[in-house]
mmCIF file of C-alpha atoms and ligand atoms in Angstrom:
data_model
loop_
_atom_site.group_PDB
_atom_site.id
_atom_site.type_symbol
_atom_site.label_atom_id
_atom_site.label_comp_id
_atom_site.label_asym_id
_atom_site.label_seq_id
_atom_site.Cartn_x
_atom_site.Cartn_y
_atom_site.Cartn_z
ATOM 1 C CA MET R 1 -78.175 32.943 -7.148
ATOM 2 C CA LYS R 2 -79.882 35.934 -8.716
ATOM 3 C CA ILE R 3 -81.350 36.133 -12.197
ATOM 4 C CA VAL R 4 -79.435 38.771 -14.137
ATOM 5 C CA ASP R 5 -80.745 38.221 -17.664
ATOM 6 C CA ALA R 6 -83.666 36.551 -19.424
ATOM 7 C CA ARG R 7 -83.811 36.460 -23.214
ATOM 8 C CA VAL R 8 -86.739 35.507 -25.426
ATOM 9 C CA ILE R 9 -85.471 33.872 -28.606
ATOM 10 C CA VAL R 10 -87.789 33.357 -31.581
ATOM 11 C CA THR R 11 -86.418 31.141 -34.335
ATOM 12 C CA CYS R 12 -87.768 29.155 -37.280
ATOM 13 C CA PRO R 13 -85.455 26.239 -38.142
ATOM 14 C CA GLY R 14 -88.194 24.490 -40.153
ATOM 15 C CA ARG R 15 -90.954 25.776 -37.867
ATOM 16 C CA ASN R 16 -91.325 28.535 -35.288
ATOM 17 C CA PHE R 17 -90.088 28.057 -31.743
ATOM 18 C CA VAL R 18 -90.090 30.483 -28.817
ATOM 19 C CA THR R 19 -87.447 29.843 -26.145
ATOM 20 C CA LEU R 20 -86.656 31.590 -22.889
ATOM 21 C CA LYS R 21 -83.056 31.581 -21.693
ATOM 22 C CA ILE R 22 -82.416 32.645 -18.093
ATOM 23 C CA VAL R 23 -78.938 33.622 -16.854
ATOM 24 C CA THR R 24 -77.846 33.862 -13.196
ATOM 25 C CA ASP R 25 -75.160 35.991 -11.586
ATOM 26 C CA ASP R 26 -73.060 32.915 -10.859
ATOM 27 C CA GLY R 27 -72.965 31.974 -14.531
ATOM 28 C CA PHE R 28 -75.685 29.306 -14.822
ATOM 29 C CA THR R 29 -78.117 29.311 -17.728
ATOM 30 C CA GLY R 30 -81.423 27.506 -18.142
ATOM 31 C CA VAL R 31 -83.840 27.139 -21.066
ATOM 32 C CA GLY R 32 -87.611 26.788 -21.309
ATOM 33 C CA ASP R 33 -89.911 26.184 -24.287
ATOM 34 C CA ALA R 34 -92.680 28.786 -24.807
ATOM 35 C CA THR R 35 -93.946 27.742 -28.243
ATOM 36 C CA LEU R 36 -97.695 28.016 -28.914
ATOM 37 C CA ASN R 37 -98.323 26.912 -32.484
ATOM 38 C CA GLY R 38 -99.892 29.683 -34.592
ATOM 39 C CA ARG R 39 -99.833 32.197 -31.704
ATOM 40 C CA GLU R 40 -96.070 32.294 -31.037
ATOM 41 C CA LEU R 41 -95.605 36.045 -30.807
ATOM 42 C CA ALA R 42 -98.310 36.442 -28.172
ATOM 43 C CA VAL R 43 -96.261 34.329 -25.743
ATOM 44 C CA ALA R 44 -93.013 36.033 -26.808
ATOM 45 C CA SER R 45 -94.557 39.411 -25.972
ATOM 46 C CA TYR R 46 -96.109 38.160 -22.714
ATOM 47 C CA LEU R 47 -92.653 37.039 -21.667
ATOM 48 C CA SER R 48 -90.575 39.995 -22.791
ATOM 49 C CA ASP R 49 -93.096 42.712 -21.936
ATOM 50 C CA HIS R 50 -94.633 41.318 -18.746
ATOM 51 C CA VAL R 51 -92.484 38.565 -17.239
ATOM 52 C CA VAL R 52 -88.811 39.270 -17.904
ATOM 53 C CA PRO R 53 -88.895 42.590 -15.979
ATOM 54 C CA LEU R 54 -90.223 40.663 -12.948
ATOM 55 C CA LEU R 55 -87.492 38.029 -13.125
ATOM 56 C CA ILE R 56 -84.437 40.259 -12.971
ATOM 57 C CA GLY R 57 -83.022 40.192 -9.445
ATOM 58 C CA ARG R 58 -85.154 37.210 -8.298
ATOM 59 C CA ASP R 59 -83.591 34.189 -6.618
ATOM 60 C CA ALA R 60 -83.359 31.493 -9.324
ATOM 61 C CA ALA R 61 -83.521 28.770 -6.660
ATOM 62 C CA ARG R 62 -87.117 29.622 -5.722
ATOM 63 C CA ILE R 63 -88.967 27.648 -8.386
ATOM 64 C CA GLU R 64 -92.266 27.129 -6.553
ATOM 65 C CA ASP R 65 -92.429 30.697 -5.290
ATOM 66 C CA THR R 66 -91.722 32.080 -8.759
ATOM 67 C CA TRP R 67 -94.469 29.864 -10.203
ATOM 68 C CA GLN R 68 -96.959 31.130 -7.636
ATOM 69 C CA TYR R 69 -95.776 34.716 -8.118
ATOM 70 C CA LEU R 70 -96.359 34.598 -11.864
ATOM 71 C CA TYR R 71 -99.628 32.657 -11.591
ATOM 72 C CA LYS R 72 -101.303 34.475 -8.705
ATOM 73 C CA GLY R 73 -99.554 37.737 -9.433
ATOM 74 C CA ALA R 74 -101.078 38.070 -12.915
ATOM 75 C CA TYR R 75 -104.564 38.115 -11.346
ATOM 76 C CA TRP R 76 -105.882 36.786 -14.733
ATOM 77 C CA ARG R 77 -105.691 33.025 -14.532
ATOM 78 C CA ARG R 78 -104.857 30.107 -16.794
ATOM 79 C CA GLY R 79 -105.091 30.169 -20.596
ATOM 80 C CA PRO R 80 -102.512 28.923 -23.111
ATOM 81 C CA VAL R 81 -100.544 32.169 -23.438
ATOM 82 C CA THR R 82 -100.091 32.761 -19.706
ATOM 83 C CA MET R 83 -99.429 29.112 -18.894
ATOM 84 C CA SER R 84 -96.883 28.678 -21.711
ATOM 85 C CA ALA R 85 -95.035 31.744 -20.460
ATOM 86 C CA ILE R 86 -95.040 30.464 -16.869
ATOM 87 C CA ALA R 87 -93.967 27.049 -18.176
ATOM 88 C CA ALA R 88 -90.932 28.547 -19.900
ATOM 89 C CA VAL R 89 -89.757 30.246 -16.702
ATOM 90 C CA ASP R 90 -90.401 27.141 -14.597
ATOM 91 C CA THR R 91 -88.599 24.823 -17.032
ATOM 92 C CA ALA R 92 -85.584 27.126 -17.237
ATOM 93 C CA LEU R 93 -85.362 27.301 -13.430
ATOM 94 C CA TRP R 94 -85.445 23.488 -13.128
ATOM 95 C CA ASP R 95 -82.671 23.361 -15.726
ATOM 96 C CA ILE R 96 -80.602 25.772 -13.633
ATOM 97 C CA LYS R 97 -81.299 23.872 -10.414
ATOM 98 C CA GLY R 98 -80.155 20.628 -12.016
ATOM 99 C CA LYS R 99 -76.975 22.194 -13.336
ATOM 100 C CA GLN R 100 -76.241 23.706 -9.962
ATOM 101 C CA ALA R 101 -76.791 20.346 -8.259
ATOM 102 C CA GLY R 102 -74.765 18.581 -10.961
ATOM 103 C CA MET R 103 -77.534 16.093 -11.743
ATOM 104 C CA PRO R 104 -80.219 15.507 -14.348
ATOM 105 C CA VAL R 105 -83.589 16.938 -13.341
ATOM 106 C CA TYR R 106 -85.146 13.459 -13.089
ATOM 107 C CA GLN R 107 -82.852 12.737 -10.133
ATOM 108 C CA MET R 108 -84.355 15.710 -8.307
ATOM 109 C CA LEU R 109 -87.854 14.422 -9.098
ATOM 110 C CA GLY R 110 -87.169 11.207 -7.226
ATOM 111 C CA GLY R 111 -84.921 9.313 -9.627
ATOM 112 C CA ARG R 112 -85.675 6.717 -12.272
ATOM 113 C CA SER R 113 -88.844 4.638 -12.266
ATOM 114 C CA ARG R 114 -87.994 2.937 -15.583
ATOM 115 C CA GLU R 115 -85.124 2.249 -17.950
ATOM 116 C CA GLY R 116 -86.539 4.045 -20.979
ATOM 117 C CA VAL R 117 -89.520 6.111 -22.121
ATOM 118 C CA THR R 118 -91.777 4.195 -24.533
ATOM 119 C CA VAL R 119 -92.691 6.408 -27.473
ATOM 120 C CA TYR R 120 -95.122 6.357 -30.365
ATOM 121 C CA GLY R 121 -94.905 7.905 -33.812
ATOM 122 C CA HIS R 122 -97.493 8.699 -36.490
ATOM 123 C CA ALA R 123 -98.119 6.237 -39.314
ATOM 124 C CA ASN R 124 -100.346 7.942 -41.842
ATOM 125 C CA GLY R 125 -101.316 7.668 -45.465
ATOM 126 C CA ALA R 126 -103.969 8.580 -48.001
ATOM 127 C CA THR R 127 -104.992 4.935 -48.504
ATOM 128 C CA VAL R 128 -105.003 1.874 -46.254
ATOM 129 C CA ASP R 129 -102.091 0.404 -48.245
ATOM 130 C CA ASP R 130 -100.069 3.575 -47.668
ATOM 131 C CA VAL R 131 -100.880 3.362 -43.949
ATOM 132 C CA LEU R 132 -99.741 -0.264 -43.753
ATOM 133 C CA ALA R 133 -96.426 0.680 -45.371
ATOM 134 C CA GLU R 134 -95.954 3.462 -42.818
ATOM 135 C CA VAL R 135 -96.766 1.199 -39.866
ATOM 136 C CA GLU R 136 -94.177 -1.192 -41.289
ATOM 137 C CA ARG R 137 -91.650 1.636 -41.332
ATOM 138 C CA TYR R 138 -92.207 2.374 -37.626
ATOM 139 C CA VAL R 139 -92.058 -1.309 -36.740
ATOM 140 C CA GLY R 140 -88.785 -1.417 -38.696
ATOM 141 C CA MET R 141 -87.497 1.384 -36.455
ATOM 142 C CA SER R 142 -88.465 -0.748 -33.401
ATOM 143 C CA TYR R 143 -91.414 1.381 -32.273
ATOM 144 C CA ARG R 144 -93.672 -0.481 -29.879
ATOM 145 C CA ALA R 145 -96.585 1.920 -30.362
ATOM 146 C CA VAL R 146 -97.929 3.625 -33.484
ATOM 147 C CA ARG R 147 -100.638 6.213 -34.056
ATOM 148 C CA VAL R 148 -102.641 5.371 -37.187
ATOM 149 C CA GLN R 149 -104.383 8.022 -39.329
ATOM 150 C CA CYS R 150 -105.811 7.297 -42.789
ATOM 151 C CA GLY R 151 -107.333 9.364 -45.599
ATOM 152 C CA VAL R 152 -111.132 9.180 -45.760
ATOM 153 C CA PRO R 153 -112.628 8.458 -49.212
ATOM 154 C CA GLY R 154 -114.626 11.465 -50.410
ATOM 155 C CA LEU R 155 -112.666 14.021 -48.372
ATOM 156 C CA ALA R 156 -109.911 15.955 -50.147
ATOM 157 C CA THR R 157 -107.822 16.152 -46.973
ATOM 158 C CA THR R 158 -107.965 14.253 -43.689
ATOM 159 C CA TYR R 159 -106.573 15.243 -40.311
ATOM 160 C CA GLY R 160 -103.189 13.676 -39.581
ATOM 161 C CA VAL R 161 -102.446 12.604 -43.162
ATOM 162 C CA SER R 162 -99.471 14.477 -44.533
ATOM 163 C CA THR R 163 -96.603 14.234 -46.970
ATOM 164 C CA ASP R 164 -94.055 14.740 -44.168
ATOM 165 C CA LYS R 165 -94.016 11.342 -42.545
ATOM 166 C CA LEU R 166 -91.551 11.582 -39.669
ATOM 167 C CA PHE R 167 -92.461 15.174 -38.777
ATOM 168 C CA TYR R 168 -95.856 16.522 -37.819
ATOM 169 C CA GLU R 169 -96.292 20.092 -38.971
ATOM 170 C CA PRO R 170 -99.871 21.165 -39.625
ATOM 171 C CA ALA R 171 -99.244 24.967 -39.513
ATOM 172 C CA ASP R 172 -99.109 25.305 -43.272
ATOM 173 C CA GLY R 173 -100.084 28.828 -44.322
ATOM 174 C CA THR R 174 -99.434 32.530 -43.775
ATOM 175 C CA LEU R 175 -103.228 32.555 -43.455
ATOM 176 C CA PRO R 176 -105.174 29.497 -42.212
ATOM 177 C CA SER R 177 -105.732 26.882 -44.917
ATOM 178 C CA GLN R 178 -109.148 25.206 -45.007
ATOM 179 C CA THR R 179 -109.892 21.515 -44.593
ATOM 180 C CA GLN R 180 -113.177 19.629 -44.901
ATOM 181 C CA TRP R 181 -114.914 17.201 -42.602
ATOM 182 C CA SER R 182 -117.674 14.619 -42.740
ATOM 183 C CA THR R 183 -118.418 12.648 -39.574
ATOM 184 C CA GLU R 184 -120.455 10.113 -41.560
ATOM 185 C CA ARG R 185 -117.670 9.333 -44.035
ATOM 186 C CA TYR R 186 -115.117 9.188 -41.220
ATOM 187 C CA LEU R 187 -117.088 6.846 -38.969
ATOM 188 C CA ALA R 188 -117.790 4.543 -41.907
ATOM 189 C CA HIS R 189 -114.099 4.255 -42.819
ATOM 190 C CA VAL R 190 -111.977 4.102 -39.665
ATOM 191 C CA PRO R 191 -112.891 0.636 -38.265
ATOM 192 C CA GLY R 192 -111.910 -1.029 -41.551
ATOM 193 C CA VAL R 193 -108.495 0.640 -41.395
ATOM 194 C CA PHE R 194 -107.782 -0.814 -37.961
ATOM 195 C CA ALA R 195 -109.074 -4.223 -39.038
ATOM 196 C CA ARG R 196 -106.406 -4.269 -41.778
ATOM 197 C CA VAL R 197 -103.653 -3.021 -39.464
ATOM 198 C CA ARG R 198 -104.415 -5.693 -36.833
ATOM 199 C CA GLU R 199 -104.655 -8.369 -39.535
ATOM 200 C CA GLU R 200 -101.229 -7.395 -40.844
ATOM 201 C CA PHE R 201 -99.361 -6.669 -37.578
ATOM 202 C CA GLY R 202 -101.025 -8.951 -35.025
ATOM 203 C CA PRO R 203 -102.206 -8.254 -31.480
ATOM 204 C CA HIS R 204 -99.023 -6.954 -29.790
ATOM 205 C CA LEU R 205 -98.268 -3.652 -31.487
ATOM 206 C CA ARG R 206 -99.878 -0.819 -29.520
ATOM 207 C CA LEU R 207 -102.206 1.161 -31.779
ATOM 208 C CA LEU R 208 -103.537 4.659 -31.186
ATOM 209 C CA HIS R 209 -105.841 6.988 -33.085
ATOM 210 C CA ASP R 210 -106.417 10.756 -32.857
ATOM 211 C CA VAL R 211 -109.968 11.999 -33.515
ATOM 212 C CA HIS R 212 -108.759 15.589 -32.996
ATOM 213 C CA HIS R 213 -111.855 16.927 -31.230
ATOM 214 C CA ARG R 214 -114.303 16.259 -34.093
ATOM 215 C CA LEU R 215 -117.155 14.149 -32.702
ATOM 216 C CA THR R 216 -120.020 14.513 -30.260
ATOM 217 C CA PRO R 217 -120.048 12.202 -27.227
ATOM 218 C CA ILE R 218 -122.533 9.753 -28.744
ATOM 219 C CA GLU R 219 -120.607 9.655 -32.028
ATOM 220 C CA ALA R 220 -117.402 9.070 -30.076
ATOM 221 C CA ALA R 221 -119.123 6.282 -28.158
ATOM 222 C CA ARG R 222 -120.040 4.644 -31.450
ATOM 223 C CA LEU R 223 -116.480 4.954 -32.744
ATOM 224 C CA GLY R 224 -115.045 3.551 -29.521
ATOM 225 C CA LYS R 225 -117.427 0.580 -29.702
ATOM 226 C CA SER R 226 -116.636 -0.119 -33.331
ATOM 227 C CA LEU R 227 -112.889 -0.087 -32.540
ATOM 228 C CA GLU R 228 -113.145 -2.486 -29.576
ATOM 229 C CA PRO R 229 -112.226 -5.599 -31.606
ATOM 230 C CA TYR R 230 -108.888 -3.961 -32.487
ATOM 231 C CA ALA R 231 -107.932 -3.214 -28.856
ATOM 232 C CA LEU R 232 -106.557 0.290 -29.263
ATOM 233 C CA THR R 233 -104.266 1.686 -26.569
ATOM 234 C CA TRP R 234 -106.213 4.905 -26.887
ATOM 235 C CA MET R 235 -108.723 6.942 -28.817
ATOM 236 C CA GLU R 236 -107.489 10.538 -28.521
ATOM 237 C CA ASP R 237 -109.478 13.750 -28.153
ATOM 238 C CA PRO R 238 -112.748 12.148 -29.264
ATOM 239 C CA VAL R 239 -114.717 15.325 -28.492
ATOM 240 C CA PRO R 240 -113.797 18.916 -27.650
ATOM 241 C CA ALA R 241 -113.192 18.747 -23.904
ATOM 242 C CA GLU R 242 -114.509 22.040 -22.576
ATOM 243 C CA LEU R 243 -117.473 20.036 -21.253
ATOM 244 C CA GLN R 244 -115.713 17.512 -19.046
ATOM 245 C CA GLU R 245 -118.906 15.709 -18.021
ATOM 246 C CA GLY R 246 -119.539 14.913 -21.712
ATOM 247 C CA PHE R 247 -117.025 12.093 -21.357
ATOM 248 C CA ARG R 248 -119.352 10.207 -19.023
ATOM 249 C CA LEU R 249 -121.547 9.362 -21.952
ATOM 250 C CA ILE R 250 -118.627 7.968 -23.959
ATOM 251 C CA ARG R 251 -117.531 5.918 -20.965
ATOM 252 C CA GLN R 252 -120.956 4.353 -20.502
ATOM 253 C CA HIS R 253 -120.772 2.831 -23.950
ATOM 254 C CA THR R 254 -117.241 1.724 -24.701
ATOM 255 C CA VAL R 255 -114.140 0.157 -23.168
ATOM 256 C CA THR R 256 -111.824 1.731 -25.749
ATOM 257 C CA PRO R 257 -109.433 3.777 -23.576
ATOM 258 C CA ILE R 258 -109.538 7.552 -23.908
ATOM 259 C CA ALA R 259 -106.635 10.037 -24.031
ATOM 260 C CA VAL R 260 -107.233 13.767 -23.685
ATOM 261 C CA GLY R 261 -105.432 16.958 -22.812
ATOM 262 C CA GLU R 262 -102.938 18.289 -25.335
ATOM 263 C CA VAL R 263 -104.784 21.635 -25.419
ATOM 264 C CA PHE R 264 -105.224 21.830 -21.638
ATOM 265 C CA ASN R 265 -103.219 24.325 -19.606
ATOM 266 C CA SER R 266 -103.920 23.426 -16.001
ATOM 267 C CA VAL R 267 -105.095 20.798 -13.567
ATOM 268 C CA TRP R 268 -108.442 22.544 -13.465
ATOM 269 C CA ASP R 269 -109.048 21.678 -17.139
ATOM 270 C CA CYS R 270 -108.904 17.960 -16.362
ATOM 271 C CA GLN R 271 -109.781 17.693 -12.678
ATOM 272 C CA GLN R 272 -113.212 16.156 -13.289
ATOM 273 C CA LEU R 273 -111.972 13.951 -16.117
ATOM 274 C CA ILE R 274 -109.337 12.514 -13.796
ATOM 275 C CA ALA R 275 -111.208 12.398 -10.497
ATOM 276 C CA GLU R 276 -114.238 10.673 -12.053
ATOM 277 C CA GLN R 277 -111.988 8.309 -14.031
ATOM 278 C CA LEU R 278 -113.541 9.431 -17.309
ATOM 279 C CA ILE R 279 -110.213 9.122 -19.139
ATOM 280 C CA ASP R 280 -107.276 6.734 -19.136
ATOM 281 C CA TYR R 281 -104.395 8.932 -20.316
ATOM 282 C CA ILE R 282 -103.745 12.618 -19.680
ATOM 283 C CA ARG R 283 -101.877 14.267 -22.570
ATOM 284 C CA THR R 284 -100.818 17.559 -21.017
ATOM 285 C CA THR R 285 -97.176 18.427 -21.537
ATOM 286 C CA VAL R 286 -94.569 20.732 -20.064
ATOM 287 C CA VAL R 287 -94.861 23.779 -22.320
ATOM 288 C CA HIS R 288 -98.642 24.216 -22.394
ATOM 289 C CA ALA R 289 -99.417 23.100 -18.836
ATOM 290 C CA GLY R 290 -97.335 25.375 -16.647
ATOM 291 C CA GLY R 291 -93.961 23.664 -16.740
ATOM 292 C CA ILE R 292 -92.483 20.790 -14.761
ATOM 293 C CA THR R 293 -93.904 22.055 -11.461
ATOM 294 C CA HIS R 294 -97.526 22.127 -12.593
ATOM 295 C CA LEU R 295 -97.377 19.086 -14.866
ATOM 296 C CA ARG R 296 -96.092 17.002 -11.980
ATOM 297 C CA ARG R 297 -99.114 18.154 -9.975
ATOM 298 C CA ILE R 298 -101.426 16.960 -12.777
ATOM 299 C CA PHE R 299 -99.638 13.614 -13.023
ATOM 300 C CA ASP R 300 -99.801 13.150 -9.248
ATOM 301 C CA LEU R 301 -103.570 13.712 -9.270
ATOM 302 C CA ALA R 302 -103.822 11.312 -12.213
ATOM 303 C CA ALA R 303 -101.860 8.647 -10.339
ATOM 304 C CA LEU R 304 -104.508 8.620 -7.600
ATOM 305 C CA HIS R 305 -107.209 7.812 -10.152
ATOM 306 C CA HIS R 306 -105.590 5.150 -12.371
ATOM 307 C CA VAL R 307 -104.876 7.672 -15.126
ATOM 308 C CA ARG R 308 -101.509 7.464 -16.869
ATOM 309 C CA SER R 309 -99.482 10.098 -18.663
ATOM 310 C CA GLY R 310 -99.390 10.353 -22.458
ATOM 311 C CA SER R 311 -97.667 13.656 -23.099
ATOM 312 C CA HIS R 312 -98.095 15.496 -26.351
ATOM 313 C CA GLY R 313 -94.913 15.452 -28.435
ATOM 314 C CA ALA R 314 -95.731 16.672 -31.938
ATOM 315 C CA THR R 315 -93.044 18.550 -33.881
ATOM 316 C CA ASP R 316 -94.309 21.927 -32.590
ATOM 317 C CA LEU R 317 -93.144 21.032 -29.066
ATOM 318 C CA SER R 318 -89.485 22.039 -29.156
ATOM 319 C CA PRO R 319 -86.540 19.825 -28.155
ATOM 320 C CA VAL R 320 -86.484 21.874 -24.934
ATOM 321 C CA CYS R 321 -90.018 20.720 -24.138
ATOM 322 C CA MET R 322 -89.129 17.146 -25.099
ATOM 323 C CA ALA R 323 -86.044 17.135 -22.884
ATOM 324 C CA ALA R 324 -88.136 18.399 -19.954
ATOM 325 C CA ALA R 325 -90.992 15.969 -20.633
ATOM 326 C CA LEU R 326 -88.555 13.039 -20.625
ATOM 327 C CA GLN R 327 -87.260 13.999 -17.177
ATOM 328 C CA LEU R 328 -90.815 13.620 -15.861
ATOM 329 C CA ASP R 329 -91.624 10.565 -17.999
ATOM 330 C CA VAL R 330 -88.702 8.614 -16.645
ATOM 331 C CA SER R 331 -89.440 9.467 -13.010
ATOM 332 C CA ILE R 332 -93.212 9.420 -12.424
ATOM 333 C CA PRO R 333 -94.889 6.180 -11.280
ATOM 334 C CA ASN R 334 -97.850 6.481 -13.687
ATOM 335 C CA PHE R 335 -96.103 6.977 -17.011
ATOM 336 C CA GLY R 336 -98.085 5.683 -19.984
ATOM 337 C CA LEU R 337 -96.635 6.702 -23.351
ATOM 338 C CA GLN R 338 -94.761 9.657 -24.830
ATOM 339 C CA GLU R 339 -95.547 10.987 -28.299
ATOM 340 C CA TYR R 340 -92.383 11.484 -30.336
ATOM 341 C CA MET R 341 -92.473 13.208 -33.693
ATOM 342 C CA ARG R 342 -89.026 14.098 -34.899
ATOM 343 C CA HIS R 343 -87.502 17.502 -35.519
ATOM 344 C CA THR R 344 -85.689 18.598 -38.657
ATOM 345 C CA ASP R 345 -81.879 18.552 -38.761
ATOM 346 C CA ASP R 346 -81.933 22.366 -38.592
ATOM 347 C CA THR R 347 -84.024 22.232 -35.407
ATOM 348 C CA ASP R 348 -81.703 19.676 -33.853
ATOM 349 C CA ARG R 349 -78.730 21.907 -34.727
ATOM 350 C CA VAL R 350 -80.359 24.940 -33.057
ATOM 351 C CA PHE R 351 -81.268 22.857 -29.985
ATOM 352 C CA PRO R 352 -78.386 20.474 -29.206
ATOM 353 C CA HIS R 353 -79.707 17.832 -26.820
ATOM 354 C CA ALA R 354 -78.658 14.783 -24.855
ATOM 355 C CA TYR R 355 -81.809 12.700 -25.314
ATOM 356 C CA ARG R 356 -81.554 9.773 -27.691
ATOM 357 C CA TYR R 357 -83.906 7.313 -29.351
ATOM 358 C CA ALA R 358 -83.070 3.600 -29.229
ATOM 359 C CA ASP R 359 -85.161 0.472 -29.665
ATOM 360 C CA GLY R 360 -88.591 2.065 -29.168
ATOM 361 C CA TYR R 361 -87.519 4.186 -26.203
ATOM 362 C CA LEU R 362 -86.307 7.722 -25.635
ATOM 363 C CA HIS R 363 -83.588 8.202 -23.027
ATOM 364 C CA PRO R 364 -83.175 11.615 -21.367
ATOM 365 C CA GLY R 365 -79.397 11.333 -20.982
ATOM 366 C CA GLU R 366 -77.325 12.024 -17.895
ATOM 367 C CA GLU R 367 -76.341 15.669 -18.378
ATOM 368 C CA PRO R 368 -76.945 17.992 -15.433
ATOM 369 C CA GLY R 369 -80.206 19.919 -15.799
ATOM 370 C CA LEU R 370 -82.437 19.122 -18.749
ATOM 371 C CA GLY R 371 -79.677 18.159 -21.156
ATOM 372 C CA VAL R 372 -80.697 20.623 -23.861
ATOM 373 C CA ASP R 373 -79.602 24.096 -24.934
ATOM 374 C CA ILE R 374 -80.252 26.686 -27.614
ATOM 375 C CA ASP R 375 -77.415 27.718 -29.917
ATOM 376 C CA GLU R 376 -78.286 31.392 -30.230
ATOM 377 C CA LYS R 377 -76.017 31.966 -33.224
ATOM 378 C CA ALA R 378 -77.619 29.120 -35.148
ATOM 379 C CA ALA R 379 -81.077 30.317 -34.050
ATOM 380 C CA ALA R 380 -80.391 33.745 -35.560
ATOM 381 C CA GLU R 381 -80.021 32.145 -39.012
ATOM 382 C CA PHE R 382 -83.758 31.304 -39.003
ATOM 383 C CA PRO R 383 -86.036 34.350 -38.625
ATOM 384 C CA TYR R 384 -89.663 34.003 -37.554
ATOM 385 C CA ALA R 385 -92.038 33.052 -40.392
ATOM 386 C CA PRO R 386 -95.789 33.501 -39.736
ATOM 387 C CA ALA R 387 -97.687 30.194 -39.977
ATOM 388 C CA TYR R 388 -101.243 29.306 -38.994
ATOM 389 C CA LEU R 389 -102.942 26.040 -38.165
ATOM 390 C CA PRO R 390 -105.771 25.112 -40.585
ATOM 391 C CA VAL R 391 -109.467 25.685 -40.002
ATOM 392 C CA ASN R 392 -112.072 23.026 -40.700
ATOM 393 C CA ARG R 393 -115.574 23.129 -42.223
ATOM 394 C CA LEU R 394 -118.342 20.611 -42.797
ATOM 395 C CA GLU R 395 -119.354 19.832 -46.394
ATOM 396 C CA ASP R 396 -122.125 22.473 -46.177
ATOM 397 C CA GLY R 397 -119.654 25.148 -45.041
ATOM 398 C CA THR R 398 -120.341 25.094 -41.276
ATOM 399 C CA MET R 399 -117.270 25.818 -39.124
ATOM 400 C CA HIS R 400 -116.157 22.706 -37.243
ATOM 401 C CA SER R 401 -113.356 22.003 -34.770
ATOM 402 C CA TRP R 402 -110.036 21.326 -36.514
HETATM 403 O O1 KDG C 501 -100.109 22.344 -33.043
HETATM 404 C C1 KDG C 501 -101.130 21.396 -33.039
HETATM 405 C C2 KDG C 501 -100.539 20.018 -32.974
HETATM 406 O O2 KDG C 501 -99.610 19.924 -31.955
HETATM 407 C C3 KDG C 501 -101.615 18.952 -32.823
HETATM 408 O O3 KDG C 501 -102.443 18.959 -33.928
HETATM 409 C C4 KDG C 501 -100.921 17.616 -32.659
HETATM 410 O O4 KDG C 501 -102.954 16.482 -32.218
HETATM 411 C C5 KDG C 501 -101.759 16.497 -32.244
HETATM 412 C C6 KDG C 501 -101.019 15.313 -31.795
HETATM 413 O O5 KDG C 501 -101.691 14.439 -31.256
HETATM 414 O O6 KDG C 501 -99.820 15.250 -31.959
HETATM 415 MG MG1 MG C 502 -103.617 15.035 -30.765
#
């Protein structure tokens, strides 16, 4: 089963996506997501210029060996561009293996551990009343878990608050737009928001909140403590996580659970966080963390240390990534939650898929492989459109993490 073709397809059906499609000599095809928001063409070039030539003629059945070949063979290790490219190859090869075996990939990962994948969506609004209405909307759609983000008085824009409610698309400019941040205003406002949400929706709805890397450990500790009465499922990315030991300080002060990892690319980015039980949920996902092969390794390490999965699933993760993530979600023993922000109708048309939402769960479907494809004709209708993520500054102009 030799690889005879590998195509890199860049398309923008509402937002940019990079997809790798691998073809074998016996007629199988497999797809992998390679989208890196705001840096899409870097991964497209890495794949077409440096990976595709190495794939032609390789045995498509050798998933692990190909992973090691691309990882060790590059000499330069890790990083989002390299790991997204490796992820795309790995995902496409799992898709092919499943099709060849005539079974969904989750069956090859050990079979089902649950009936459905519990998902959460984003309820957000400029005011607390707007937020309550959005939470109501998700509850009306039977979601069991909701991420809550609210505008902060005194700040013109706030992370996670957008006009698009069911989608999450922050890449909003051909050059980066600028947002503003005040830790003081934020910390003063957030606990009151959750007090209102709990008051309105009671104790059973799972609530989450994304800090998006904006605090220091001691500030995050204070936030976590102030949110304890509202029993959040998680406080996400409370601080930038390059310094893994920084989380120890947060842990010493609060029992609000912590979720981290959507920007991580490898097990080595979260090894200490997991092994020292400094976090509760690991948010790595297929496309940015080396594909199904490597993500499973991360989740296995996490399982040993009471850490559950909480894979990233914003709109910039393509339906190919979602289909692959669901195969893992439904099979691993330590699944926690799956983020699920919807795609536009155009995106769904370009990426026909078997997974379905019902009653608060996503279901991967029973198609052989991943159960997702790219319609290359439809993809060609939507040419690449440059789009950057915003940058963020403090009120005095200092650059801050976005
Ligand atoms: O491209 C960046 C987004 O994927 C990120 O901002 C989403 O933080 C995010 C989330 O939790 O979905
Ligand atoms: Mg996040």
